[in-house]
Amino acid sequence: MKIFCIGRNYAAHAAEMKAEKPTRPLVFMKPPTALLVNNKPFYIPDFTQEVHHEIELVIKISKNGRHIDPSFAADYIESIGLGIDFTARDLQSELKAKGHPWEISKGFDSSAPISGDFLPLTDFEDPLAIEFGLRKNGELVQQGNTSDLLFPFEELIVYISKFFRLQKGDLIFTGTPEGVSRVEIGDELMGFVNTKTGEKKMLVCRVK
């Protein structure tokens, strides 16, 4: 299983990071050891003093494919989940300033909490306008809608498959909306999506 992540896929998030809006998807990867499942707590690692939360919708890939034609890209979406891309922001900034790769600030162990539930696109009123968000200690801190994606789901699948063979079960973290911020010990994060039947809690992550 591969975990692909997309950077700066919402214009407002790119702006809050004081970064240019990309002209093509920014792809990086996390190893499988980054996954944090079953609502287990997240322990802030000792190599960082500034971990930020980034809530994201996650695509689960339904079948194998490479060089996928745009007209077939939708067939590769099995279901949609929710995840958090924890980022060691201080470490990332240091590495970027030196021109070094910054995978260790994104792909460290347990840096990708993920929902147990994945939902079919038919659960959503409009698959092109899925609303989701994150509450920290009960306060709404991030809210996004896939209608604002710079590179929609199908475009991401087409682009990634040019370079990597997609396989059944692969995950694509599709990018975070604005509102990323630091987490502290004792915080409780709750991620949700809006479905046809209303808001659905997808994951809970306590910070320790």
PDB file of C-alpha atoms in Angstrom, residues 12-203:
ATOM      1  CA  ALA A  12      -6.515  29.695   0.761  1.00  0.00           C
ATOM      2  CA  HIS A  13      -4.133  27.259   2.445  1.00  0.00           C
ATOM      3  CA  ALA A  14      -1.347  28.151   0.002  1.00  0.00           C
ATOM      4  CA  ALA A  15      -1.953  31.794   0.880  1.00  0.00           C
ATOM      5  CA  GLU A  16      -1.829  31.204   4.633  1.00  0.00           C
ATOM      6  CA  MET A  17       1.491  29.397   4.161  1.00  0.00           C
ATOM      7  CA  LYS A  18       2.755  32.353   2.104  1.00  0.00           C
ATOM      8  CA  ALA A  19       3.429  29.950  -0.761  1.00  0.00           C
ATOM      9  CA  GLU A  20       2.715  30.158  -4.476  1.00  0.00           C
ATOM     10  CA  LYS A  21      -0.374  28.461  -5.835  1.00  0.00           C
ATOM     11  CA  PRO A  22       0.911  25.382  -7.708  1.00  0.00           C
ATOM     12  CA  THR A  23       0.374  24.912 -11.425  1.00  0.00           C
ATOM     13  CA  ARG A  24       0.401  21.114 -11.130  1.00  0.00           C
ATOM     14  CA  PRO A  25      -0.171  18.778  -8.173  1.00  0.00           C
ATOM     15  CA  LEU A  26       2.546  18.750  -5.512  1.00  0.00           C
ATOM     16  CA  VAL A  27       2.961  15.091  -4.624  1.00  0.00           C
ATOM     17  CA  PHE A  28       4.814  13.626  -1.664  1.00  0.00           C
ATOM     18  CA  MET A  29       4.493  10.311   0.147  1.00  0.00           C
ATOM     19  CA  LYS A  30       4.194   8.900   3.622  1.00  0.00           C
ATOM     20  CA  PRO A  31       5.249   5.347   4.551  1.00  0.00           C
ATOM     21  CA  PRO A  32       2.658   2.870   5.858  1.00  0.00           C
ATOM     22  CA  THR A  33       4.124   3.303   9.361  1.00  0.00           C
ATOM     23  CA  ALA A  34       2.724   6.851   9.334  1.00  0.00           C
ATOM     24  CA  LEU A  35      -0.845   5.535   9.597  1.00  0.00           C
ATOM     25  CA  LEU A  36      -2.531   5.909  12.979  1.00  0.00           C
ATOM     26  CA  VAL A  37      -5.713   3.835  13.129  1.00  0.00           C
ATOM     27  CA  ASN A  38      -8.599   3.043  15.478  1.00  0.00           C
ATOM     28  CA  ASN A  39      -8.663   6.552  16.977  1.00  0.00           C
ATOM     29  CA  LYS A  40      -5.437   5.888  18.844  1.00  0.00           C
ATOM     30  CA  PRO A  41      -3.806   8.889  20.536  1.00  0.00           C
ATOM     31  CA  PHE A  42      -1.065  10.879  18.842  1.00  0.00           C
ATOM     32  CA  TYR A  43       2.102  11.404  20.865  1.00  0.00           C
ATOM     33  CA  ILE A  44       4.051  14.530  19.944  1.00  0.00           C
ATOM     34  CA  PRO A  45       7.552  13.346  18.983  1.00  0.00           C
ATOM     35  CA  ASP A  46      10.570  14.725  20.778  1.00  0.00           C
ATOM     36  CA  PHE A  47      12.240  16.065  17.615  1.00  0.00           C
ATOM     37  CA  THR A  48       9.721  18.871  17.126  1.00  0.00           C
ATOM     38  CA  GLN A  49       8.230  21.720  19.114  1.00  0.00           C
ATOM     39  CA  GLU A  50       5.562  22.650  16.572  1.00  0.00           C
ATOM     40  CA  VAL A  51       3.230  20.020  15.147  1.00  0.00           C
ATOM     41  CA  HIS A  52       0.366  21.324  12.992  1.00  0.00           C
ATOM     42  CA  HIS A  53      -2.890  19.561  12.122  1.00  0.00           C
ATOM     43  CA  GLU A  54      -4.013  19.376   8.481  1.00  0.00           C
ATOM     44  CA  ILE A  55      -7.411  17.738   7.930  1.00  0.00           C
ATOM     45  CA  GLU A  56      -7.884  16.087   4.520  1.00  0.00           C
ATOM     46  CA  LEU A  57     -10.292  13.931   2.570  1.00  0.00           C
ATOM     47  CA  VAL A  58      -8.661  10.647   1.585  1.00  0.00           C
ATOM     48  CA  ILE A  59      -9.347   8.636  -1.572  1.00  0.00           C
ATOM     49  CA  LYS A  60      -9.074   4.850  -1.388  1.00  0.00           C
ATOM     50  CA  ILE A  61      -8.116   3.387  -4.780  1.00  0.00           C
ATOM     51  CA  SER A  62     -10.356   0.598  -6.076  1.00  0.00           C
ATOM     52  CA  LYS A  63      -8.112  -1.196  -8.578  1.00  0.00           C
ATOM     53  CA  ASN A  64      -4.700  -1.268 -10.232  1.00  0.00           C
ATOM     54  CA  GLY A  65      -3.855   1.126 -13.033  1.00  0.00           C
ATOM     55  CA  ARG A  66      -1.223   3.324 -14.619  1.00  0.00           C
ATOM     56  CA  HIS A  67      -1.383   6.106 -17.214  1.00  0.00           C
ATOM     57  CA  ILE A  68      -5.076   6.320 -16.433  1.00  0.00           C
ATOM     58  CA  ASP A  69      -7.239   8.049 -19.014  1.00  0.00           C
ATOM     59  CA  PRO A  70      -9.280  10.969 -17.603  1.00  0.00           C
ATOM     60  CA  SER A  71     -12.513   9.401 -18.833  1.00  0.00           C
ATOM     61  CA  PHE A  72     -11.911   6.361 -16.579  1.00  0.00           C
ATOM     62  CA  ALA A  73     -10.425   8.097 -13.523  1.00  0.00           C
ATOM     63  CA  ALA A  74     -13.681   8.057 -11.534  1.00  0.00           C
ATOM     64  CA  ASP A  75     -13.721   4.260 -11.740  1.00  0.00           C
ATOM     65  CA  TYR A  76     -10.593   4.173  -9.554  1.00  0.00           C
ATOM     66  CA  ILE A  77     -12.310   5.793  -6.559  1.00  0.00           C
ATOM     67  CA  GLU A  78     -13.484   3.066  -4.224  1.00  0.00           C
ATOM     68  CA  SER A  79     -14.496   5.268  -1.289  1.00  0.00           C
ATOM     69  CA  ILE A  80     -13.718   8.432   0.662  1.00  0.00           C
ATOM     70  CA  GLY A  81     -12.287   8.655   4.169  1.00  0.00           C
ATOM     71  CA  LEU A  82     -10.834  11.362   6.372  1.00  0.00           C
ATOM     72  CA  GLY A  83      -7.298  11.807   7.621  1.00  0.00           C
ATOM     73  CA  ILE A  84      -4.972  14.221   9.364  1.00  0.00           C
ATOM     74  CA  ASP A  85      -1.590  15.088   7.911  1.00  0.00           C
ATOM     75  CA  PHE A  86       0.403  15.948  11.030  1.00  0.00           C
ATOM     76  CA  THR A  87       3.350  18.152  10.093  1.00  0.00           C
ATOM     77  CA  ALA A  88       6.426  19.011  12.159  1.00  0.00           C
ATOM     78  CA  ARG A  89       6.319  22.595  10.937  1.00  0.00           C
ATOM     79  CA  ASP A  90       9.502  23.782  12.618  1.00  0.00           C
ATOM     80  CA  LEU A  91      11.470  20.896  11.159  1.00  0.00           C
ATOM     81  CA  GLN A  92       9.883  21.359   7.745  1.00  0.00           C
ATOM     82  CA  SER A  93      10.767  25.065   7.691  1.00  0.00           C
ATOM     83  CA  GLU A  94      14.357  24.329   8.680  1.00  0.00           C
ATOM     84  CA  LEU A  95      14.750  21.710   5.963  1.00  0.00           C
ATOM     85  CA  LYS A  96      13.123  23.875   3.299  1.00  0.00           C
ATOM     86  CA  ALA A  97      15.435  26.781   4.144  1.00  0.00           C
ATOM     87  CA  LYS A  98      18.427  24.529   3.521  1.00  0.00           C
ATOM     88  CA  GLY A  99      16.971  23.151   0.291  1.00  0.00           C
ATOM     89  CA  HIS A 100      16.819  19.664   1.819  1.00  0.00           C
ATOM     90  CA  PRO A 101      14.067  17.075   1.372  1.00  0.00           C
ATOM     91  CA  TRP A 102      11.448  17.397   4.118  1.00  0.00           C
ATOM     92  CA  GLU A 103       9.944  13.902   4.231  1.00  0.00           C
ATOM     93  CA  ILE A 104      10.913  13.437   7.886  1.00  0.00           C
ATOM     94  CA  SER A 105       8.692  16.375   8.838  1.00  0.00           C
ATOM     95  CA  LYS A 106       5.690  14.761   7.133  1.00  0.00           C
ATOM     96  CA  GLY A 107       6.221  11.009   7.109  1.00  0.00           C
ATOM     97  CA  PHE A 108       7.266  10.258  10.666  1.00  0.00           C
ATOM     98  CA  ASP A 109       5.569   7.457  12.617  1.00  0.00           C
ATOM     99  CA  SER A 110       1.876   8.028  13.393  1.00  0.00           C
ATOM    100  CA  SER A 111       1.764  11.274  11.390  1.00  0.00           C
ATOM    101  CA  ALA A 112      -1.352  10.164   9.471  1.00  0.00           C
ATOM    102  CA  PRO A 113      -4.388   9.417  11.644  1.00  0.00           C
ATOM    103  CA  ILE A 114      -7.095   7.976   9.417  1.00  0.00           C
ATOM    104  CA  SER A 115     -10.766   7.164   9.765  1.00  0.00           C
ATOM    105  CA  GLY A 116     -11.932   3.608  10.194  1.00  0.00           C
ATOM    106  CA  ASP A 117     -14.930   4.295   7.963  1.00  0.00           C
ATOM    107  CA  PHE A 118     -14.635   4.977   4.245  1.00  0.00           C
ATOM    108  CA  LEU A 119     -17.804   6.054   2.466  1.00  0.00           C
ATOM    109  CA  PRO A 120     -18.940   5.531  -1.147  1.00  0.00           C
ATOM    110  CA  LEU A 121     -19.443   8.660  -3.234  1.00  0.00           C
ATOM    111  CA  THR A 122     -23.164   7.862  -3.304  1.00  0.00           C
ATOM    112  CA  ASP A 123     -23.317   8.833   0.402  1.00  0.00           C
ATOM    113  CA  PHE A 124     -22.739  12.466  -0.560  1.00  0.00           C
ATOM    114  CA  GLU A 125     -25.280  14.894  -2.001  1.00  0.00           C
ATOM    115  CA  ASP A 126     -22.759  16.171  -4.541  1.00  0.00           C
ATOM    116  CA  PRO A 127     -19.502  14.209  -4.994  1.00  0.00           C
ATOM    117  CA  LEU A 128     -17.918  17.357  -6.451  1.00  0.00           C
ATOM    118  CA  ALA A 129     -18.789  19.449  -3.395  1.00  0.00           C
ATOM    119  CA  ILE A 130     -18.057  17.377  -0.285  1.00  0.00           C
ATOM    120  CA  GLU A 131     -17.925  19.414   2.914  1.00  0.00           C
ATOM    121  CA  PHE A 132     -15.609  18.366   5.730  1.00  0.00           C
ATOM    122  CA  GLY A 133     -13.845  19.873   8.692  1.00  0.00           C
ATOM    123  CA  LEU A 134     -11.958  19.598  11.955  1.00  0.00           C
ATOM    124  CA  ARG A 135     -12.909  20.611  15.467  1.00  0.00           C
ATOM    125  CA  LYS A 136     -10.219  21.137  18.097  1.00  0.00           C
ATOM    126  CA  ASN A 137     -11.532  20.897  21.641  1.00  0.00           C
ATOM    127  CA  GLY A 138     -15.015  21.447  20.230  1.00  0.00           C
ATOM    128  CA  GLU A 139     -14.132  24.556  18.221  1.00  0.00           C
ATOM    129  CA  LEU A 140     -14.302  24.504  14.429  1.00  0.00           C
ATOM    130  CA  VAL A 141     -10.775  25.260  13.198  1.00  0.00           C
ATOM    131  CA  GLN A 142     -10.757  23.930   9.637  1.00  0.00           C
ATOM    132  CA  GLN A 143     -13.565  23.627   7.104  1.00  0.00           C
ATOM    133  CA  GLY A 144     -13.275  22.718   3.445  1.00  0.00           C
ATOM    134  CA  ASN A 145     -15.280  21.838   0.380  1.00  0.00           C
ATOM    135  CA  THR A 146     -13.951  19.842  -2.545  1.00  0.00           C
ATOM    136  CA  SER A 147     -15.487  22.356  -4.941  1.00  0.00           C
ATOM    137  CA  ASP A 148     -12.497  24.536  -3.964  1.00  0.00           C
ATOM    138  CA  LEU A 149      -9.839  21.967  -4.864  1.00  0.00           C
ATOM    139  CA  LEU A 150      -7.249  23.285  -7.287  1.00  0.00           C
ATOM    140  CA  PHE A 151      -6.833  19.719  -8.597  1.00  0.00           C
ATOM    141  CA  PRO A 152     -10.000  17.599  -8.191  1.00  0.00           C
ATOM    142  CA  PHE A 153     -10.003  13.904  -7.323  1.00  0.00           C
ATOM    143  CA  GLU A 154      -9.991  12.591 -10.864  1.00  0.00           C
ATOM    144  CA  GLU A 155      -7.228  14.949 -11.978  1.00  0.00           C
ATOM    145  CA  LEU A 156      -5.071  13.752  -9.066  1.00  0.00           C
ATOM    146  CA  ILE A 157      -5.591  10.120 -10.059  1.00  0.00           C
ATOM    147  CA  VAL A 158      -4.624  10.829 -13.667  1.00  0.00           C
ATOM    148  CA  TYR A 159      -1.542  12.813 -12.661  1.00  0.00           C
ATOM    149  CA  ILE A 160      -0.214  10.402 -10.028  1.00  0.00           C
ATOM    150  CA  SER A 161      -0.693   7.417 -12.344  1.00  0.00           C
ATOM    151  CA  LYS A 162       1.745   8.955 -14.825  1.00  0.00           C
ATOM    152  CA  PHE A 163       4.564   8.327 -12.370  1.00  0.00           C
ATOM    153  CA  PHE A 164       3.372   5.531 -10.074  1.00  0.00           C
ATOM    154  CA  ARG A 165       1.289   2.441 -10.690  1.00  0.00           C
ATOM    155  CA  LEU A 166      -1.806   2.855  -8.563  1.00  0.00           C
ATOM    156  CA  GLN A 167      -2.834  -0.297  -6.743  1.00  0.00           C
ATOM    157  CA  LYS A 168      -6.010  -1.371  -5.001  1.00  0.00           C
ATOM    158  CA  GLY A 169      -5.976  -0.013  -1.453  1.00  0.00           C
ATOM    159  CA  ASP A 170      -3.579   2.872  -2.115  1.00  0.00           C
ATOM    160  CA  LEU A 171      -4.545   6.113  -0.369  1.00  0.00           C
ATOM    161  CA  ILE A 172      -4.450   9.697  -1.621  1.00  0.00           C
ATOM    162  CA  PHE A 173      -4.580  12.509   0.958  1.00  0.00           C
ATOM    163  CA  THR A 174      -6.083  15.207  -1.242  1.00  0.00           C
ATOM    164  CA  GLY A 175      -4.948  18.396   0.508  1.00  0.00           C
ATOM    165  CA  THR A 176      -5.953  20.577   3.435  1.00  0.00           C
ATOM    166  CA  PRO A 177      -8.028  23.764   3.586  1.00  0.00           C
ATOM    167  CA  GLU A 178      -6.929  26.859   5.490  1.00  0.00           C
ATOM    168  CA  GLY A 179      -6.854  26.973   9.271  1.00  0.00           C
ATOM    169  CA  VAL A 180      -3.884  24.725  10.057  1.00  0.00           C
ATOM    170  CA  SER A 181      -2.453  25.362  13.500  1.00  0.00           C
ATOM    171  CA  ARG A 182      -0.354  23.954  16.289  1.00  0.00           C
ATOM    172  CA  VAL A 183      -1.552  21.103  18.492  1.00  0.00           C
ATOM    173  CA  GLU A 184      -0.799  20.857  22.191  1.00  0.00           C
ATOM    174  CA  ILE A 185      -0.791  18.014  24.673  1.00  0.00           C
ATOM    175  CA  GLY A 186      -4.361  17.528  25.850  1.00  0.00           C
ATOM    176  CA  ASP A 187      -6.021  18.631  22.609  1.00  0.00           C
ATOM    177  CA  GLU A 188      -8.826  16.529  21.160  1.00  0.00           C
ATOM    178  CA  LEU A 189      -9.297  16.622  17.395  1.00  0.00           C
ATOM    179  CA  MET A 190     -12.533  15.493  15.741  1.00  0.00           C
ATOM    180  CA  GLY A 191     -12.856  15.217  11.981  1.00  0.00           C
ATOM    181  CA  PHE A 192     -16.206  15.120  10.201  1.00  0.00           C
ATOM    182  CA  VAL A 193     -17.809  15.037   6.757  1.00  0.00           C
ATOM    183  CA  ASN A 194     -21.277  16.130   5.671  1.00  0.00           C
ATOM    184  CA  THR A 195     -23.272  13.368   3.995  1.00  0.00           C
ATOM    185  CA  LYS A 196     -26.810  13.139   2.647  1.00  0.00           C
ATOM    186  CA  THR A 197     -27.973  12.324   6.177  1.00  0.00           C
ATOM    187  CA  GLY A 198     -26.044  15.115   7.885  1.00  0.00           C
ATOM    188  CA  GLU A 199     -22.735  15.510   9.679  1.00  0.00           C
ATOM    189  CA  LYS A 200     -20.841  12.278  10.300  1.00  0.00           C
ATOM    190  CA  LYS A 201     -17.992  12.024  12.788  1.00  0.00           C
ATOM    191  CA  MET A 202     -15.176  10.133  11.083  1.00  0.00           C
ATOM    192  CA  LEU A 203     -12.227  10.232  13.461  1.00  0.00           C
TER     193      LEU A 203
END
